[in-house]
Amino acid sequence: MEQMFCNVVTAVIMGILARIHMMRVDSRQYPTCPQGVLSHLTLGAIAAFLGSLALPSLAEKEFGAVTFLALAAQQFRDVRNMERESLDNMEQTELVPRGTAYIEDIAKAFEARNYMVIITSLSVSITIFIFQAAGYDSKTGIIGGTAVGIAVIYILKKALQRTKIEEIAEIKPARLEFEGSLLKINDLAIMNIGLSSSKNIYLNNALAVEIIPRNGSAAITLSNLGQRQAIQHNASIQMGIRKDVDEPDFFPVIRRNHESGNIVFALIPMHNDMDLLIKTIKETPVLESAKRKTGILRGGDDSKWK
Amino acid sequence: MEVGLKDQIIAIVSNDSNSFYAGAVPVFFAEDEKKKEELALLLAKITNSMAHRINGIYLIVKH
């Protein structure tokens, strides 16, 4: 009984640590502190319990208890729904919306993190169980379990790490100019801005960049509207945007050069800092739902089209 | 649920009254360039829209 207790407690603690480790209030400003953090920690603790109890209940021949794992999977699908709904509801209050693809990606990440907790707890409890079965004392079992737990956390974190824009594209400052009332970035016509006051604000304050995909897959990925919206959203959060609800002129614009597949992006920030803008775009995650692989039918030739 | 017009020309600002016929879109006239732009700005602000300029006339478009 005492052995079982050691097993479950260690597994739960490792599971919760895994959740805390993945809980970062990062540049994407999510989850919010403190309410969001607390609710995710609590769900993480529940996941840790479920993971750690699976093996001991099997060992006690309590097969019914294992079906709780199925319940757990359902529960964590609900986590995804919860995240999706709350972000969807907030969408109307954002000056630059996240977009459904980005929301889906965030929701999926939260679901996956709970599974990561279950897997960590389960592997810790299996390890301790094996140590106990081999006749080692509880202390050795706990140390072995903790080591395996840390390894699992490390491996899963690496596996769940998302690609960033900088890995698939190069970002360069771009030239912004007007031809009559037509806004052009690197000679690509973007939109018609009628008012000269708006034009002046663009000429004096706007920052423009060109995002150059490294290969064919990257070009298709970047053409995804959800991916572009994620870039717009992240950039406007980090840079601050000089726009209010009644100023559609200053909505950040992101357009695709249909010849080369390059993306041009301009926004009017609160901080006029080109380096920060480039860094923000580089750090933007490549959305799982936007990721594409081309070239498979071309025998692995992933070069950009001419 | 919010219901409203989108991607629609809300109004036109021009100085040439001869080139317009009665239509679905209200047309505002102003004598000179400065007044035209002022009118376009005010209309854009009132309707939360954007002013575009084509051939010297302003189109107020809700996006």
GROMACS .gro file of C-alpha atoms in nm:
model
  369
    1MET     CA    1   0.000   0.000   0.000
    2GLU     CA    2   0.282   0.234   0.092
    3GLN     CA    3   0.459   0.145  -0.231
    4MET     CA    4   0.146   0.231  -0.427
    5PHE     CA    5   0.127   0.562  -0.246
    6CYS     CA    6   0.489   0.650  -0.339
    7ASN     CA    7   0.417   0.553  -0.696
    8VAL     CA    8   0.105   0.766  -0.735
    9VAL     CA    9   0.240   1.070  -0.549
   10THR     CA   10   0.565   1.081  -0.749
   11ALA     CA   11   0.379   1.037  -1.075
   12VAL     CA   12   0.131   1.313  -0.990
   13ILE     CA   13   0.407   1.553  -0.889
   14MET     CA   14   0.600   1.486  -1.209
   15GLY     CA   15   0.282   1.534  -1.411
   16ILE     CA   16   0.207   1.868  -1.249
   17LEU     CA   17   0.568   1.976  -1.300
   18ALA     CA   18   0.532   1.889  -1.668
   19ARG     CA   19   0.227   2.115  -1.691
   20ILE     CA   20   0.401   2.400  -1.509
   21HIS     CA   21   0.700   2.360  -1.736
   22MET     CA   22   0.479   2.405  -2.041
   23MET     CA   23   0.293   2.701  -1.887
   24ARG     CA   24   0.451   3.007  -2.031
   25VAL     CA   25   0.305   3.351  -2.058
   26ASP     CA   26   0.496   3.427  -2.373
   27SER     CA   27   0.502   3.672  -2.658
   28ARG     CA   28   0.165   3.546  -2.774
   29GLN     CA   29   0.016   3.685  -2.452
   30TYR     CA   30  -0.160   3.367  -2.366
   31PRO     CA   31  -0.270   3.223  -2.122
   32THR     CA   32  -0.369   3.524  -1.922
   33CYS     CA   33  -0.258   3.551  -1.564
   34PRO     CA   34  -0.392   3.465  -1.304
   35GLN     CA   35  -0.730   3.307  -1.391
   36GLY     CA   36  -0.624   3.128  -1.708
   37VAL     CA   37  -0.310   2.994  -1.542
   38LEU     CA   38  -0.504   2.860  -1.244
   39SER     CA   39  -0.765   2.681  -1.454
   40HIS     CA   40  -0.494   2.519  -1.668
   41LEU     CA   41  -0.293   2.413  -1.363
   42THR     CA   42  -0.603   2.253  -1.213
   43LEU     CA   43  -0.680   2.064  -1.532
   44GLY     CA   44  -0.315   1.962  -1.547
   45ALA     CA   45  -0.337   1.822  -1.193
   46ILE     CA   46  -0.646   1.620  -1.288
   47ALA     CA   47  -0.461   1.485  -1.592
   48ALA     CA   48  -0.165   1.393  -1.370
   49PHE     CA   49  -0.394   1.200  -1.136
   50LEU     CA   50  -0.555   1.012  -1.421
   51GLY     CA   51  -0.220   0.919  -1.569
   52SER     CA   52  -0.070   0.806  -1.243
   53LEU     CA   53  -0.368   0.596  -1.135
   54ALA     CA   54  -0.395   0.389  -1.452
   55LEU     CA   55  -0.120   0.140  -1.375
   56PRO     CA   56  -0.183   0.090  -1.000
   57SER     CA   57  -0.551   0.023  -1.069
   58LEU     CA   58  -0.453  -0.234  -1.331
   59ALA     CA   59  -0.217  -0.393  -1.080
   60GLU     CA   60  -0.500  -0.414  -0.828
   61LYS     CA   61  -0.713  -0.581  -1.097
   62GLU     CA   62  -0.952  -0.285  -1.095
   63PHE     CA   63  -1.013  -0.296  -1.468
   64GLY     CA   64  -1.308  -0.061  -1.446
   65ALA     CA   65  -1.075   0.217  -1.337
   66VAL     CA   66  -0.890   0.203  -1.668
   67THR     CA   67  -1.201   0.312  -1.854
   68PHE     CA   68  -1.154   0.642  -1.676
   69LEU     CA   69  -0.875   0.708  -1.922
   70ALA     CA   70  -1.133   0.717  -2.198
   71LEU     CA   71  -1.324   0.966  -1.990
   72ALA     CA   72  -1.006   1.167  -1.955
   73ALA     CA   73  -0.959   1.185  -2.332
   74GLN     CA   74  -1.312   1.321  -2.360
   75GLN     CA   75  -1.239   1.569  -2.084
   76PHE     CA   76  -0.936   1.706  -2.267
   77ARG     CA   77  -1.120   1.735  -2.592
   78ASP     CA   78  -1.342   1.963  -2.390
   79VAL     CA   79  -1.034   2.163  -2.294
   80ARG     CA   80  -0.980   2.227  -2.661
   81ASN     CA   81  -1.343   2.332  -2.705
   82MET     CA   82  -1.323   2.557  -2.402
   83GLU     CA   83  -1.014   2.734  -2.537
   84ARG     CA   84  -1.161   2.765  -2.881
   85GLU     CA   85  -1.486   2.910  -2.752
   86SER     CA   86  -1.327   3.160  -2.520
   87LEU     CA   87  -1.086   3.284  -2.787
   88ASP     CA   88  -1.365   3.295  -3.044
   89ASN     CA   89  -1.570   3.508  -2.809
   90MET     CA   90  -1.283   3.747  -2.754
   91GLU     CA   91  -1.225   3.780  -3.126
   92GLN     CA   92  -1.472   4.066  -3.164
   93THR     CA   93  -1.288   4.269  -2.904
   94GLU     CA   94  -0.951   4.249  -3.082
   95LEU     CA   95  -0.845   4.539  -3.302
   96VAL     CA   96  -0.659   4.289  -3.518
   97PRO     CA   97  -0.829   3.948  -3.483
   98ARG     CA   98  -0.628   3.631  -3.426
   99GLY     CA   99  -0.818   3.441  -3.693
  100THR     CA  100  -0.978   3.099  -3.662
  101ALA     CA  101  -0.667   2.908  -3.774
  102TYR     CA  102  -0.453   3.061  -3.499
  103ILE     CA  103  -0.725   2.997  -3.241
  104GLU     CA  104  -0.751   2.635  -3.349
  105ASP     CA  105  -0.375   2.601  -3.318
  106ILE     CA  106  -0.370   2.744  -2.966
  107ALA     CA  107  -0.662   2.523  -2.860
  108LYS     CA  108  -0.486   2.216  -3.000
  109ALA     CA  109  -0.168   2.304  -2.811
  110PHE     CA  110  -0.357   2.317  -2.483
  111GLU     CA  111  -0.515   1.979  -2.545
  112ALA     CA  112  -0.177   1.830  -2.636
  113ARG     CA  113  -0.019   1.967  -2.319
  114ASN     CA  114  -0.271   1.778  -2.108
  115TYR     CA  115  -0.190   1.457  -2.294
  116MET     CA  116   0.174   1.531  -2.229
  117VAL     CA  117   0.094   1.541  -1.856
  118ILE     CA  118  -0.086   1.205  -1.875
  119ILE     CA  119   0.202   1.044  -2.065
  120THR     CA  120   0.457   1.181  -1.816
  121SER     CA  121   0.261   1.055  -1.514
  122LEU     CA  122   0.200   0.721  -1.676
  123SER     CA  123   0.566   0.666  -1.764
  124VAL     CA  124   0.677   0.769  -1.414
  125SER     CA  125   0.432   0.530  -1.255
  126ILE     CA  126   0.534   0.246  -1.490
  127THR     CA  127   0.902   0.302  -1.408
  128ILE     CA  128   0.844   0.300  -1.034
  129PHE     CA  129   0.627  -0.010  -1.072
  130ILE     CA  130   0.905  -0.191  -1.260
  131PHE     CA  131   1.163  -0.092  -0.998
  132GLN     CA  132   0.932  -0.221  -0.722
  133ALA     CA  133   0.865  -0.544  -0.907
  134ALA     CA  134   1.241  -0.594  -0.949
  135GLY     CA  135   1.279  -0.575  -0.573
  136TYR     CA  136   1.435  -0.229  -0.532
  137ASP     CA  137   1.333  -0.011  -0.237
  138SER     CA  138   1.095   0.284  -0.277
  139LYS     CA  139   1.372   0.544  -0.273
  140THR     CA  140   1.549   0.397  -0.576
  141GLY     CA  141   1.212   0.362  -0.746
  142ILE     CA  142   1.129   0.729  -0.686
  143ILE     CA  143   1.469   0.843  -0.813
  144GLY     CA  144   1.440   0.624  -1.123
  145GLY     CA  145   1.083   0.742  -1.185
  146THR     CA  146   1.182   1.107  -1.150
  147ALA     CA  147   1.469   1.061  -1.396
  148VAL     CA  148   1.242   0.898  -1.651
  149GLY     CA  149   0.982   1.171  -1.591
  150ILE     CA  150   1.234   1.446  -1.662
  151ALA     CA  151   1.349   1.267  -1.977
  152VAL     CA  152   0.990   1.227  -2.098
  153ILE     CA  153   0.913   1.595  -2.030
  154TYR     CA  154   1.225   1.697  -2.222
  155ILE     CA  155   1.153   1.470  -2.519
  156LEU     CA  156   0.786   1.567  -2.541
  157LYS     CA  157   0.868   1.935  -2.516
  158LYS     CA  158   1.112   1.899  -2.803
  159ALA     CA  159   0.858   1.701  -3.003
  160LEU     CA  160   0.582   1.957  -2.944
  161GLN     CA  161   0.800   2.256  -3.031
  162ARG     CA  162   0.652   2.445  -3.321
  163THR     CA  163   0.836   2.568  -3.625
  164LYS     CA  164   0.884   2.943  -3.644
  165ILE     CA  165   0.852   3.167  -3.945
  166GLU     CA  166   1.227   3.232  -3.943
  167GLU     CA  167   1.288   2.865  -4.022
  168ILE     CA  168   1.081   2.876  -4.338
  169ALA     CA  169   1.135   3.233  -4.458
  170GLU     CA  170   1.367   3.525  -4.470
  171ILE     CA  171   1.242   3.868  -4.363
  172LYS     CA  172   1.373   4.190  -4.510
  173PRO     CA  173   1.270   4.556  -4.475
  174ALA     CA  174   1.069   4.673  -4.776
  175ARG     CA  175   1.017   5.002  -4.957
  176LEU     CA  176   0.679   5.170  -4.918
  177GLU     CA  177   0.557   5.438  -5.159
  178PHE     CA  178   0.249   5.587  -5.319
  179GLU     CA  179   0.168   5.603  -5.685
  180GLY     CA  180  -0.115   5.853  -5.688
  181SER     CA  181  -0.343   5.708  -5.425
  182LEU     CA  182  -0.219   5.354  -5.469
  183LEU     CA  183  -0.009   5.219  -5.183
  184LYS     CA  184   0.281   5.010  -5.310
  185ILE     CA  185   0.525   4.794  -5.119
  186ASN     CA  186   0.830   4.683  -5.317
  187ASP     CA  187   0.637   4.773  -5.634
  188LEU     CA  188   0.345   4.548  -5.542
  189ALA     CA  189   0.013   4.737  -5.548
  190ILE     CA  190  -0.157   4.692  -5.211
  191MET     CA  191  -0.457   4.922  -5.180
  192ASN     CA  192  -0.607   5.254  -5.265
  193ILE     CA  193  -0.587   5.517  -4.993
  194GLY     CA  194  -0.777   5.829  -5.079
  195LEU     CA  195  -0.715   6.076  -4.799
  196SER     CA  196  -0.387   6.267  -4.808
  197SER     CA  197  -0.377   6.278  -4.428
  198SER     CA  198  -0.381   5.898  -4.421
  199LYS     CA  199  -0.115   5.886  -4.690
  200ASN     CA  200   0.110   6.111  -4.485
  201ILE     CA  201   0.071   5.889  -4.181
  202TYR     CA  202   0.169   5.591  -4.395
  203LEU     CA  203   0.472   5.770  -4.540
  204ASN     CA  204   0.592   5.894  -4.202
  205ASN     CA  205   0.515   5.608  -3.968
  206ALA     CA  206   0.456   5.284  -4.152
  207LEU     CA  207   0.696   4.992  -4.140
  208ALA     CA  208   0.700   4.747  -4.428
  209VAL     CA  209   0.871   4.412  -4.466
  210GLU     CA  210   0.893   4.145  -4.729
  211ILE     CA  211   0.872   3.782  -4.618
  212ILE     CA  212   1.060   3.563  -4.862
  213PRO     CA  213   0.980   3.190  -4.835
  214ARG     CA  214   1.282   2.960  -4.854
  215ASN     CA  215   1.117   2.687  -5.062
  216GLY     CA  216   0.798   2.577  -5.231
  217SER     CA  217   0.635   2.435  -4.919
  218ALA     CA  218   0.710   2.755  -4.729
  219ALA     CA  219   0.553   2.964  -5.005
  220ILE     CA  220   0.230   2.766  -4.989
  221THR     CA  221   0.230   2.774  -4.609
  222LEU     CA  222   0.271   3.150  -4.607
  223SER     CA  223  -0.006   3.195  -4.859
  224ASN     CA  224  -0.251   3.050  -4.607
  225LEU     CA  225  -0.483   3.325  -4.484
  226GLY     CA  226  -0.481   3.195  -4.127
  227GLN     CA  227  -0.103   3.204  -4.121
  228ARG     CA  228  -0.100   3.559  -4.252
  229GLN     CA  229  -0.357   3.663  -3.994
  230ALA     CA  230  -0.140   3.515  -3.719
  231ILE     CA  231   0.152   3.729  -3.841
  232GLN     CA  232  -0.069   4.039  -3.849
  233HIS     CA  233  -0.201   3.971  -3.501
  234ASN     CA  234   0.135   3.899  -3.341
  235ALA     CA  235   0.299   4.201  -3.500
  236SER     CA  236   0.022   4.436  -3.392
  237ILE     CA  237   0.032   4.300  -3.036
  238GLN     CA  238   0.407   4.342  -3.003
  239MET     CA  239   0.444   4.671  -3.186
  240GLY     CA  240   0.116   4.830  -3.084
  241ILE     CA  241  -0.091   4.963  -3.373
  242ARG     CA  242  -0.187   5.318  -3.448
  243LYS     CA  243  -0.546   5.248  -3.530
  244ASP     CA  244  -0.886   5.275  -3.374
  245VAL     CA  245  -1.215   5.112  -3.468
  246ASP     CA  246  -1.314   5.398  -3.699
  247GLU     CA  247  -0.989   5.393  -3.896
  248PRO     CA  248  -0.995   5.106  -4.142
  249ASP     CA  249  -0.721   5.286  -4.341
  250PHE     CA  250  -0.463   5.177  -4.086
  251PHE     CA  251  -0.546   4.809  -4.061
  252PRO     CA  252  -0.219   4.617  -4.108
  253VAL     CA  253  -0.202   4.492  -4.466
  254ILE     CA  254  -0.050   4.164  -4.574
  255ARG     CA  255  -0.052   4.070  -4.940
  256ARG     CA  256   0.103   3.808  -5.160
  257ASN     CA  257   0.307   3.866  -5.468
  258HIS     CA  258   0.146   3.622  -5.707
  259GLU     CA  259   0.457   3.606  -5.925
  260SER     CA  260   0.713   3.506  -5.664
  261GLY     CA  261   0.499   3.388  -5.371
  262ASN     CA  262   0.663   3.645  -5.144
  263ILE     CA  263   0.453   3.814  -4.880
  264VAL     CA  264   0.461   4.187  -4.816
  265PHE     CA  265   0.339   4.329  -4.490
  266ALA     CA  266   0.293   4.685  -4.366
  267LEU     CA  267   0.164   4.824  -4.042
  268ILE     CA  268   0.161   5.155  -3.861
  269PRO     CA  269   0.305   5.081  -3.519
  270MET     CA  270   0.323   5.278  -3.196
  271HIS     CA  271   0.696   5.204  -3.173
  272ASN     CA  272   0.885   5.271  -3.490
  273ASP     CA  273   1.130   4.985  -3.452
  274MET     CA  274   1.208   4.779  -3.761
  275ASP     CA  275   1.428   4.529  -3.576
  276LEU     CA  276   1.149   4.450  -3.331
  277LEU     CA  277   0.902   4.399  -3.616
  278ILE     CA  278   1.136   4.158  -3.795
  279LYS     CA  279   1.201   3.973  -3.470
  280THR     CA  280   0.829   3.946  -3.395
  281ILE     CA  281   0.755   3.800  -3.737
  282LYS     CA  282   1.048   3.559  -3.706
  283GLU     CA  283   0.911   3.435  -3.373
  284THR     CA  284   0.557   3.383  -3.502
  285PRO     CA  285   0.476   3.011  -3.503
  286VAL     CA  286   0.400   2.830  -3.827
  287LEU     CA  287   0.045   2.713  -3.772
  288GLU     CA  288  -0.005   2.339  -3.779
  289SER     CA  289  -0.318   2.382  -3.987
  290ALA     CA  290  -0.134   2.599  -4.240
  291LYS     CA  291   0.172   2.377  -4.279
  292ARG     CA  292   0.203   2.231  -4.627
  293LYS     CA  293   0.439   1.991  -4.794
  294THR     CA  294   0.477   2.023  -5.165
  295GLY     CA  295   0.717   1.844  -5.391
  296ILE     CA  296   0.618   1.492  -5.285
  297LEU     CA  297   0.473   1.421  -5.628
  298ARG     CA  298   0.771   1.594  -5.784
  299GLY     CA  299   1.010   1.340  -5.633
  300GLY     CA  300   1.103   1.554  -5.334
  301ASP     CA  301   1.185   1.861  -5.541
  302ASP     CA  302   1.084   2.139  -5.304
  303SER     CA  303   1.219   2.432  -5.500
  304LYS     CA  304   1.014   2.745  -5.553
  305TRP     CA  305   0.843   2.779  -5.888
  306LYS     CA  306   0.989   3.015  -6.141
  307MET     CA  307  -2.575   3.923  -3.401
  308GLU     CA  308  -2.449   4.231  -3.575
  309VAL     CA  309  -2.600   4.300  -3.913
  310GLY     CA  310  -2.470   4.569  -4.145
  311LEU     CA  311  -2.342   4.658  -4.487
  312LYS     CA  312  -1.999   4.536  -4.583
  313ASP     CA  313  -1.784   4.578  -4.893
  314GLN     CA  314  -2.026   4.837  -5.022
  315ILE     CA  315  -1.987   5.184  -5.165
  316ILE     CA  316  -2.161   5.400  -4.908
  317ALA     CA  317  -2.121   5.740  -5.071
  318ILE     CA  318  -1.941   5.929  -5.346
  319VAL     CA  319  -1.780   6.271  -5.318
  320SER     CA  320  -1.727   6.463  -5.640
  321ASN     CA  321  -1.706   6.815  -5.781
  322ASP     CA  322  -1.852   6.738  -6.119
  323SER     CA  323  -2.229   6.730  -6.100
  324ASN     CA  324  -2.261   6.655  -6.473
  325SER     CA  325  -2.106   6.311  -6.460
  326PHE     CA  326  -2.358   6.159  -6.218
  327TYR     CA  327  -2.705   6.025  -6.256
  328ALA     CA  328  -2.943   5.936  -5.978
  329GLY     CA  329  -2.854   5.596  -5.834
  330ALA     CA  330  -2.846   5.382  -5.525
  331VAL     CA  331  -2.549   5.564  -5.375
  332PRO     CA  332  -2.573   5.918  -5.236
  333VAL     CA  333  -2.343   6.162  -5.413
  334PHE     CA  334  -2.204   6.466  -5.233
  335PHE     CA  335  -2.068   6.763  -5.423
  336ALA     CA  336  -1.797   7.003  -5.315
  337GLU     CA  337  -1.643   7.284  -5.518
  338ASP     CA  338  -1.274   7.244  -5.460
  339GLU     CA  339  -1.018   6.977  -5.377
  340LYS     CA  340  -0.983   7.077  -5.012
  341LYS     CA  341  -1.355   7.073  -4.941
  342LYS     CA  342  -1.387   6.742  -5.122
  343GLU     CA  343  -1.124   6.581  -4.906
  344GLU     CA  344  -1.277   6.725  -4.590
  345LEU     CA  345  -1.615   6.587  -4.686
  346ALA     CA  346  -1.464   6.248  -4.768
  347LEU     CA  347  -1.289   6.237  -4.430
  348LEU     CA  348  -1.607   6.328  -4.241
  349LEU     CA  349  -1.816   6.073  -4.431
  350ALA     CA  350  -1.555   5.803  -4.371
  351LYS     CA  351  -1.547   5.880  -3.999
  352ILE     CA  352  -1.925   5.889  -3.965
  353THR     CA  353  -1.973   5.556  -4.139
  354ASN     CA  354  -1.656   5.382  -4.008
  355SER     CA  355  -1.551   5.341  -4.368
  356MET     CA  356  -1.254   5.406  -4.584
  357ALA     CA  357  -1.208   5.678  -4.845
  358HIS     CA  358  -1.065   5.565  -5.179
  359ARG     CA  359  -0.974   5.800  -5.458
  360ILE     CA  360  -1.030   5.724  -5.823
  361ASN     CA  361  -0.998   5.981  -6.103
  362GLY     CA  362  -1.041   6.271  -5.866
  363ILE     CA  363  -1.355   6.143  -5.698
  364TYR     CA  364  -1.375   5.987  -5.354
  365LEU     CA  365  -1.552   5.660  -5.294
  366ILE     CA  366  -1.649   5.593  -4.935
  367VAL     CA  367  -1.638   5.215  -4.900
  368LYS     CA  368  -1.729   5.008  -4.599
  369HIS     CA  369  -1.492   4.711  -4.567
   0.00000   0.00000   0.00000
